[in-house]
């Protein structure tokens, strides 16, 4: 019995999340790149763009009071068949249009490298509902979803929106949810991690504002960064 108890304790430690940090940390995850395609979709001309491809990223924000996942990349981990090898993947949208994502890294693998797992994430927030931000959203369906009502409504229509892959975030419909009713939403209550309403691209589009201490100098003034959307 003592041996079983000891083994259980070791297993619990192995799967335990890191201790809460003293100040906010941000981990940036590589979701690869999205082929730019036709720039007229963004009211641009090819000659106006130095680079047409767009980077895809997701972010883990670790606060002394909890953990927030911001966006979840484009390609679901279940569709990434050649981890470690840069590969171009085809995504088909509800209207039959194609998009192409080139990537080599699974989101879950990158998350594990930080010492965290999906079950350690307390909150999920998405910049908006398009496919290139919700690819692994269901991975975090156990977290509290922070969303504006207009955005949630448009994510679950009778007919899928053209720029969505509803199966990749369907579990959010029954997740614990906080409906944001203010322009600014202070996630942890101290002004360091704030969701800001920026409608236009979608009705409930938002950006993430994070205030960080300057690296390497714990007593120095804070640095503020705003994390906008990536991709489409």
mmCIF file of C-alpha atoms in Angstrom:
data_model
loop_
_atom_site.group_PDB
_atom_site.id
_atom_site.type_symbol
_atom_site.label_atom_id
_atom_site.label_comp_id
_atom_site.label_asym_id
_atom_site.label_seq_id
_atom_site.Cartn_x
_atom_site.Cartn_y
_atom_site.Cartn_z
ATOM 1 C CA UNK A 1 0.000 0.000 0.000
ATOM 2 C CA UNK A 2 2.824 2.417 0.863
ATOM 3 C CA UNK A 3 4.449 1.674 -2.495
ATOM 4 C CA UNK A 4 1.204 2.409 -4.346
ATOM 5 C CA UNK A 5 0.768 5.639 -2.404
ATOM 6 C CA UNK A 6 4.329 6.691 -3.225
ATOM 7 C CA UNK A 7 3.868 5.896 -6.915
ATOM 8 C CA UNK A 8 0.629 7.899 -6.969
ATOM 9 C CA UNK A 9 2.418 10.851 -5.389
ATOM 10 C CA UNK A 10 5.205 10.683 -7.960
ATOM 11 C CA UNK A 11 2.665 10.518 -10.786
ATOM 12 C CA UNK A 12 0.813 13.535 -9.396
ATOM 13 C CA UNK A 13 4.044 15.526 -9.266
ATOM 14 C CA UNK A 14 4.902 14.511 -12.813
ATOM 15 C CA UNK A 15 1.639 15.937 -14.110
ATOM 16 C CA UNK A 16 1.490 18.990 -11.850
ATOM 17 C CA UNK A 17 1.590 22.441 -13.417
ATOM 18 C CA UNK A 18 4.565 24.704 -12.644
ATOM 19 C CA UNK A 19 4.299 26.918 -9.589
ATOM 20 C CA UNK A 20 2.585 30.268 -10.298
ATOM 21 C CA UNK A 21 5.091 32.917 -11.437
ATOM 22 C CA UNK A 22 5.684 36.119 -9.485
ATOM 23 C CA UNK A 23 4.795 38.227 -12.526
ATOM 24 C CA UNK A 24 3.113 37.744 -15.898
ATOM 25 C CA UNK A 25 4.785 35.535 -18.499
ATOM 26 C CA UNK A 26 3.895 35.100 -22.171
ATOM 27 C CA UNK A 27 4.804 32.030 -24.244
ATOM 28 C CA UNK A 28 4.498 32.341 -28.027
ATOM 29 C CA UNK A 29 3.629 29.221 -30.003
ATOM 30 C CA UNK A 30 4.456 28.780 -33.671
ATOM 31 C CA UNK A 31 1.437 27.862 -35.799
ATOM 32 C CA UNK A 32 3.320 28.066 -39.079
ATOM 33 C CA UNK A 33 2.335 30.293 -41.962
ATOM 34 C CA UNK A 34 -0.822 30.821 -43.966
ATOM 35 C CA UNK A 35 -0.478 31.181 -47.741
ATOM 36 C CA UNK A 36 -1.459 34.734 -48.568
ATOM 37 C CA UNK A 37 -3.454 33.831 -51.663
ATOM 38 C CA UNK A 38 -5.363 36.628 -53.345
ATOM 39 C CA UNK A 39 -4.480 39.945 -51.617
ATOM 40 C CA UNK A 40 -7.658 41.538 -52.964
ATOM 41 C CA UNK A 41 -9.417 39.775 -50.070
ATOM 42 C CA UNK A 42 -7.756 42.397 -47.890
ATOM 43 C CA UNK A 43 -8.291 45.279 -50.333
ATOM 44 C CA UNK A 44 -4.627 45.135 -51.336
ATOM 45 C CA UNK A 45 -2.678 44.596 -54.539
ATOM 46 C CA UNK A 46 0.199 42.135 -54.911
ATOM 47 C CA UNK A 47 2.642 44.937 -55.742
ATOM 48 C CA UNK A 48 1.726 46.644 -52.471
ATOM 49 C CA UNK A 49 2.888 43.674 -50.413
ATOM 50 C CA UNK A 50 6.492 42.686 -49.733
ATOM 51 C CA UNK A 51 5.312 39.327 -48.384
ATOM 52 C CA UNK A 52 1.897 37.784 -48.960
ATOM 53 C CA UNK A 53 2.121 34.904 -46.475
ATOM 54 C CA UNK A 54 0.927 35.496 -42.922
ATOM 55 C CA UNK A 55 2.288 34.126 -39.686
ATOM 56 C CA UNK A 56 0.082 32.097 -37.369
ATOM 57 C CA UNK A 57 0.638 32.182 -33.632
ATOM 58 C CA UNK A 58 -1.019 31.274 -30.358
ATOM 59 C CA UNK A 59 -0.112 32.571 -26.912
ATOM 60 C CA UNK A 60 -0.060 31.210 -23.378
ATOM 61 C CA UNK A 61 -0.314 33.952 -20.774
ATOM 62 C CA UNK A 62 0.696 32.782 -17.306
ATOM 63 C CA UNK A 63 -0.372 35.068 -14.465
ATOM 64 C CA UNK A 64 0.119 34.556 -10.716
ATOM 65 C CA UNK A 65 -3.672 34.053 -10.508
ATOM 66 C CA UNK A 66 -4.200 31.749 -13.472
ATOM 67 C CA UNK A 67 -3.458 30.766 -17.058
ATOM 68 C CA UNK A 68 -4.988 32.166 -20.266
ATOM 69 C CA UNK A 69 -4.771 30.633 -23.751
ATOM 70 C CA UNK A 70 -5.058 33.206 -26.526
ATOM 71 C CA UNK A 71 -6.019 31.750 -29.936
ATOM 72 C CA UNK A 72 -5.314 28.136 -30.905
ATOM 73 C CA UNK A 73 -3.622 28.163 -34.345
ATOM 74 C CA UNK A 74 -5.117 27.080 -37.678
ATOM 75 C CA UNK A 75 -4.247 23.444 -38.196
ATOM 76 C CA UNK A 76 -5.648 21.014 -35.623
ATOM 77 C CA UNK A 77 -2.999 18.785 -34.089
ATOM 78 C CA UNK A 78 -4.999 15.794 -35.303
ATOM 79 C CA UNK A 79 -4.334 16.847 -38.915
ATOM 80 C CA UNK A 80 -0.606 17.486 -38.512
ATOM 81 C CA UNK A 81 0.825 14.202 -39.735
ATOM 82 C CA UNK A 82 4.535 15.053 -40.035
ATOM 83 C CA UNK A 83 5.598 16.689 -36.800
ATOM 84 C CA UNK A 84 9.141 17.987 -37.026
ATOM 85 C CA UNK A 85 9.000 18.332 -40.814
ATOM 86 C CA UNK A 86 7.811 21.542 -42.437
ATOM 87 C CA UNK A 87 4.787 20.423 -44.459
ATOM 88 C CA UNK A 88 2.090 22.206 -46.448
ATOM 89 C CA UNK A 89 -1.450 21.205 -45.431
ATOM 90 C CA UNK A 90 -4.704 21.799 -47.273
ATOM 91 C CA UNK A 91 -7.759 23.126 -45.430
ATOM 92 C CA UNK A 92 -11.201 23.083 -47.074
ATOM 93 C CA UNK A 93 -13.760 25.600 -45.831
ATOM 94 C CA UNK A 94 -17.563 25.123 -45.803
ATOM 95 C CA UNK A 95 -17.965 26.954 -49.123
ATOM 96 C CA UNK A 96 -15.381 24.698 -50.789
ATOM 97 C CA UNK A 97 -12.611 27.297 -50.842
ATOM 98 C CA UNK A 98 -9.124 26.072 -50.045
ATOM 99 C CA UNK A 99 -6.508 27.476 -47.709
ATOM 100 C CA UNK A 100 -2.960 26.195 -47.194
ATOM 101 C CA UNK A 101 -1.003 26.174 -43.951
ATOM 102 C CA UNK A 102 2.678 25.264 -43.723
ATOM 103 C CA UNK A 103 3.810 24.108 -40.302
ATOM 104 C CA UNK A 104 5.870 21.511 -38.451
ATOM 105 C CA UNK A 105 4.811 21.847 -34.821
ATOM 106 C CA UNK A 106 1.796 20.633 -32.882
ATOM 107 C CA UNK A 107 0.320 23.058 -30.398
ATOM 108 C CA UNK A 108 0.121 20.398 -27.670
ATOM 109 C CA UNK A 109 3.832 19.622 -28.045
ATOM 110 C CA UNK A 110 4.784 23.272 -27.699
ATOM 111 C CA UNK A 111 2.493 23.660 -24.713
ATOM 112 C CA UNK A 112 4.090 20.654 -23.025
ATOM 113 C CA UNK A 113 7.542 22.214 -23.431
ATOM 114 C CA UNK A 114 6.426 25.051 -21.132
ATOM 115 C CA UNK A 115 5.429 22.555 -18.436
ATOM 116 C CA UNK A 116 1.707 23.214 -18.876
ATOM 117 C CA UNK A 117 -1.063 21.049 -20.292
ATOM 118 C CA UNK A 118 -4.560 21.912 -21.574
ATOM 119 C CA UNK A 119 -6.052 21.004 -18.192
ATOM 120 C CA UNK A 120 -3.884 23.702 -16.564
ATOM 121 C CA UNK A 121 -5.467 26.435 -18.689
ATOM 122 C CA UNK A 122 -8.102 28.377 -16.746
ATOM 123 C CA UNK A 123 -9.302 30.666 -19.538
ATOM 124 C CA UNK A 124 -9.584 30.544 -23.317
ATOM 125 C CA UNK A 125 -10.006 33.702 -25.393
ATOM 126 C CA UNK A 126 -10.017 33.988 -29.178
ATOM 127 C CA UNK A 127 -9.313 37.106 -31.182
ATOM 128 C CA UNK A 128 -12.180 35.987 -33.440
ATOM 129 C CA UNK A 129 -13.905 32.908 -34.772
ATOM 130 C CA UNK A 130 -12.188 32.344 -38.151
ATOM 131 C CA UNK A 131 -10.631 28.949 -38.869
ATOM 132 C CA UNK A 132 -7.040 30.154 -38.545
ATOM 133 C CA UNK A 133 -7.579 31.023 -34.876
ATOM 134 C CA UNK A 134 -9.769 28.140 -33.720
ATOM 135 C CA UNK A 135 -7.945 25.066 -35.041
ATOM 136 C CA UNK A 136 -7.307 23.585 -31.585
ATOM 137 C CA UNK A 137 -10.003 25.383 -29.619
ATOM 138 C CA UNK A 138 -11.630 22.145 -28.471
ATOM 139 C CA UNK A 139 -8.362 21.222 -26.755
ATOM 140 C CA UNK A 140 -9.253 23.902 -24.192
ATOM 141 C CA UNK A 141 -12.975 23.211 -23.821
ATOM 142 C CA UNK A 142 -12.384 22.492 -20.123
ATOM 143 C CA UNK A 143 -11.363 26.112 -19.547
ATOM 144 C CA UNK A 144 -13.689 29.061 -19.064
ATOM 145 C CA UNK A 145 -14.331 30.644 -22.458
ATOM 146 C CA UNK A 146 -14.162 34.460 -22.478
ATOM 147 C CA UNK A 147 -16.266 35.700 -25.386
ATOM 148 C CA UNK A 148 -18.592 38.503 -26.424
ATOM 149 C CA UNK A 149 -22.205 37.592 -27.138
ATOM 150 C CA UNK A 150 -22.139 38.815 -30.753
ATOM 151 C CA UNK A 151 -19.132 36.600 -31.488
ATOM 152 C CA UNK A 152 -20.605 33.543 -29.806
ATOM 153 C CA UNK A 153 -23.882 33.943 -31.692
ATOM 154 C CA UNK A 154 -22.180 34.032 -35.086
ATOM 155 C CA UNK A 155 -20.100 30.940 -34.292
ATOM 156 C CA UNK A 156 -23.116 28.650 -33.976
ATOM 157 C CA UNK A 157 -25.521 29.476 -36.855
ATOM 158 C CA UNK A 158 -27.756 26.981 -38.669
ATOM 159 C CA UNK A 159 -25.498 27.230 -41.719
ATOM 160 C CA UNK A 160 -21.714 27.352 -41.127
ATOM 161 C CA UNK A 161 -19.949 30.609 -41.932
ATOM 162 C CA UNK A 162 -17.577 30.461 -44.880
ATOM 163 C CA UNK A 163 -14.430 31.136 -42.847
ATOM 164 C CA UNK A 164 -15.073 28.603 -40.097
ATOM 165 C CA UNK A 165 -14.502 24.955 -39.315
ATOM 166 C CA UNK A 166 -17.249 24.479 -36.695
ATOM 167 C CA UNK A 167 -16.222 20.937 -35.763
ATOM 168 C CA UNK A 168 -12.944 22.294 -34.416
ATOM 169 C CA UNK A 169 -14.635 24.432 -31.752
ATOM 170 C CA UNK A 170 -18.033 22.732 -31.314
ATOM 171 C CA UNK A 171 -17.253 21.719 -27.714
ATOM 172 C CA UNK A 172 -17.090 25.379 -26.712
ATOM 173 C CA UNK A 173 -20.865 25.560 -27.022
ATOM 174 C CA UNK A 174 -21.194 23.678 -23.735
ATOM 175 C CA UNK A 175 -18.041 24.996 -22.057
ATOM 176 C CA UNK A 176 -18.217 27.165 -18.986
ATOM 177 C CA UNK A 177 -18.514 30.635 -20.495
ATOM 178 C CA UNK A 178 -18.128 34.221 -19.381
ATOM 179 C CA UNK A 179 -19.959 36.652 -21.676
ATOM 180 C CA UNK A 180 -17.988 39.896 -21.833
ATOM 181 C CA UNK A 181 -20.247 42.948 -21.688
ATOM 182 C CA UNK A 182 -17.656 45.735 -21.464
ATOM 183 C CA UNK A 183 -15.277 47.144 -24.062
ATOM 184 C CA UNK A 184 -12.315 46.235 -21.849
ATOM 185 C CA UNK A 185 -12.253 43.037 -19.793
ATOM 186 C CA UNK A 186 -9.607 42.707 -17.086
ATOM 187 C CA UNK A 187 -8.994 38.950 -16.955
ATOM 188 C CA UNK A 188 -7.185 38.780 -13.618
ATOM 189 C CA UNK A 189 -8.370 42.035 -12.070
ATOM 190 C CA UNK A 190 -5.052 43.872 -11.859
ATOM 191 C CA UNK A 191 -4.794 45.545 -15.275
ATOM 192 C CA UNK A 192 -1.976 43.336 -16.582
ATOM 193 C CA UNK A 193 -4.041 41.142 -18.940
ATOM 194 C CA UNK A 194 -6.921 42.908 -20.686
ATOM 195 C CA UNK A 195 -9.174 41.887 -23.571
ATOM 196 C CA UNK A 196 -10.089 44.927 -25.657
ATOM 197 C CA UNK A 197 -13.106 44.992 -27.993
ATOM 198 C CA UNK A 198 -12.110 45.928 -31.553
ATOM 199 C CA UNK A 199 -15.135 45.126 -33.743
ATOM 200 C CA UNK A 200 -15.005 45.277 -37.523
ATOM 201 C CA UNK A 201 -13.253 42.184 -38.766
ATOM 202 C CA UNK A 202 -15.933 40.246 -36.860
ATOM 203 C CA UNK A 203 -18.664 41.536 -34.506
ATOM 204 C CA UNK A 204 -16.891 40.444 -31.346
ATOM 205 C CA UNK A 205 -13.297 40.804 -32.489
ATOM 206 C CA UNK A 206 -10.858 41.569 -29.692
ATOM 207 C CA UNK A 207 -7.150 42.111 -29.066
ATOM 208 C CA UNK A 208 -5.112 41.165 -26.033
ATOM 209 C CA UNK A 209 -3.217 43.742 -23.984
ATOM 210 C CA UNK A 210 -0.489 42.401 -21.672
ATOM 211 C CA UNK A 211 1.679 44.412 -19.310
ATOM 212 C CA UNK A 212 5.046 42.724 -18.667
ATOM 213 C CA UNK A 213 7.962 43.539 -16.434
ATOM 214 C CA UNK A 214 11.135 44.211 -18.396
ATOM 215 C CA UNK A 215 13.062 40.927 -18.676
ATOM 216 C CA UNK A 216 15.995 40.499 -16.320
ATOM 217 C CA UNK A 217 15.173 43.474 -14.067
ATOM 218 C CA UNK A 218 12.451 42.616 -11.590
ATOM 219 C CA UNK A 219 12.383 46.129 -10.135
ATOM 220 C CA UNK A 220 12.216 47.967 -13.460
ATOM 221 C CA UNK A 221 9.122 49.629 -14.926
ATOM 222 C CA UNK A 222 6.604 47.470 -16.738
ATOM 223 C CA UNK A 223 6.455 46.994 -20.484
ATOM 224 C CA UNK A 224 3.086 46.862 -22.251
ATOM 225 C CA UNK A 225 2.406 44.882 -25.416
ATOM 226 C CA UNK A 226 -0.734 44.439 -27.442
ATOM 227 C CA UNK A 227 -1.245 41.127 -29.211
ATOM 228 C CA UNK A 228 -3.415 41.615 -32.315
ATOM 229 C CA UNK A 229 -4.862 38.956 -34.554
ATOM 230 C CA UNK A 230 -2.719 37.071 -37.046
ATOM 231 C CA UNK A 231 -3.838 35.754 -40.407
ATOM 232 C CA UNK A 232 -7.360 36.271 -41.721
#
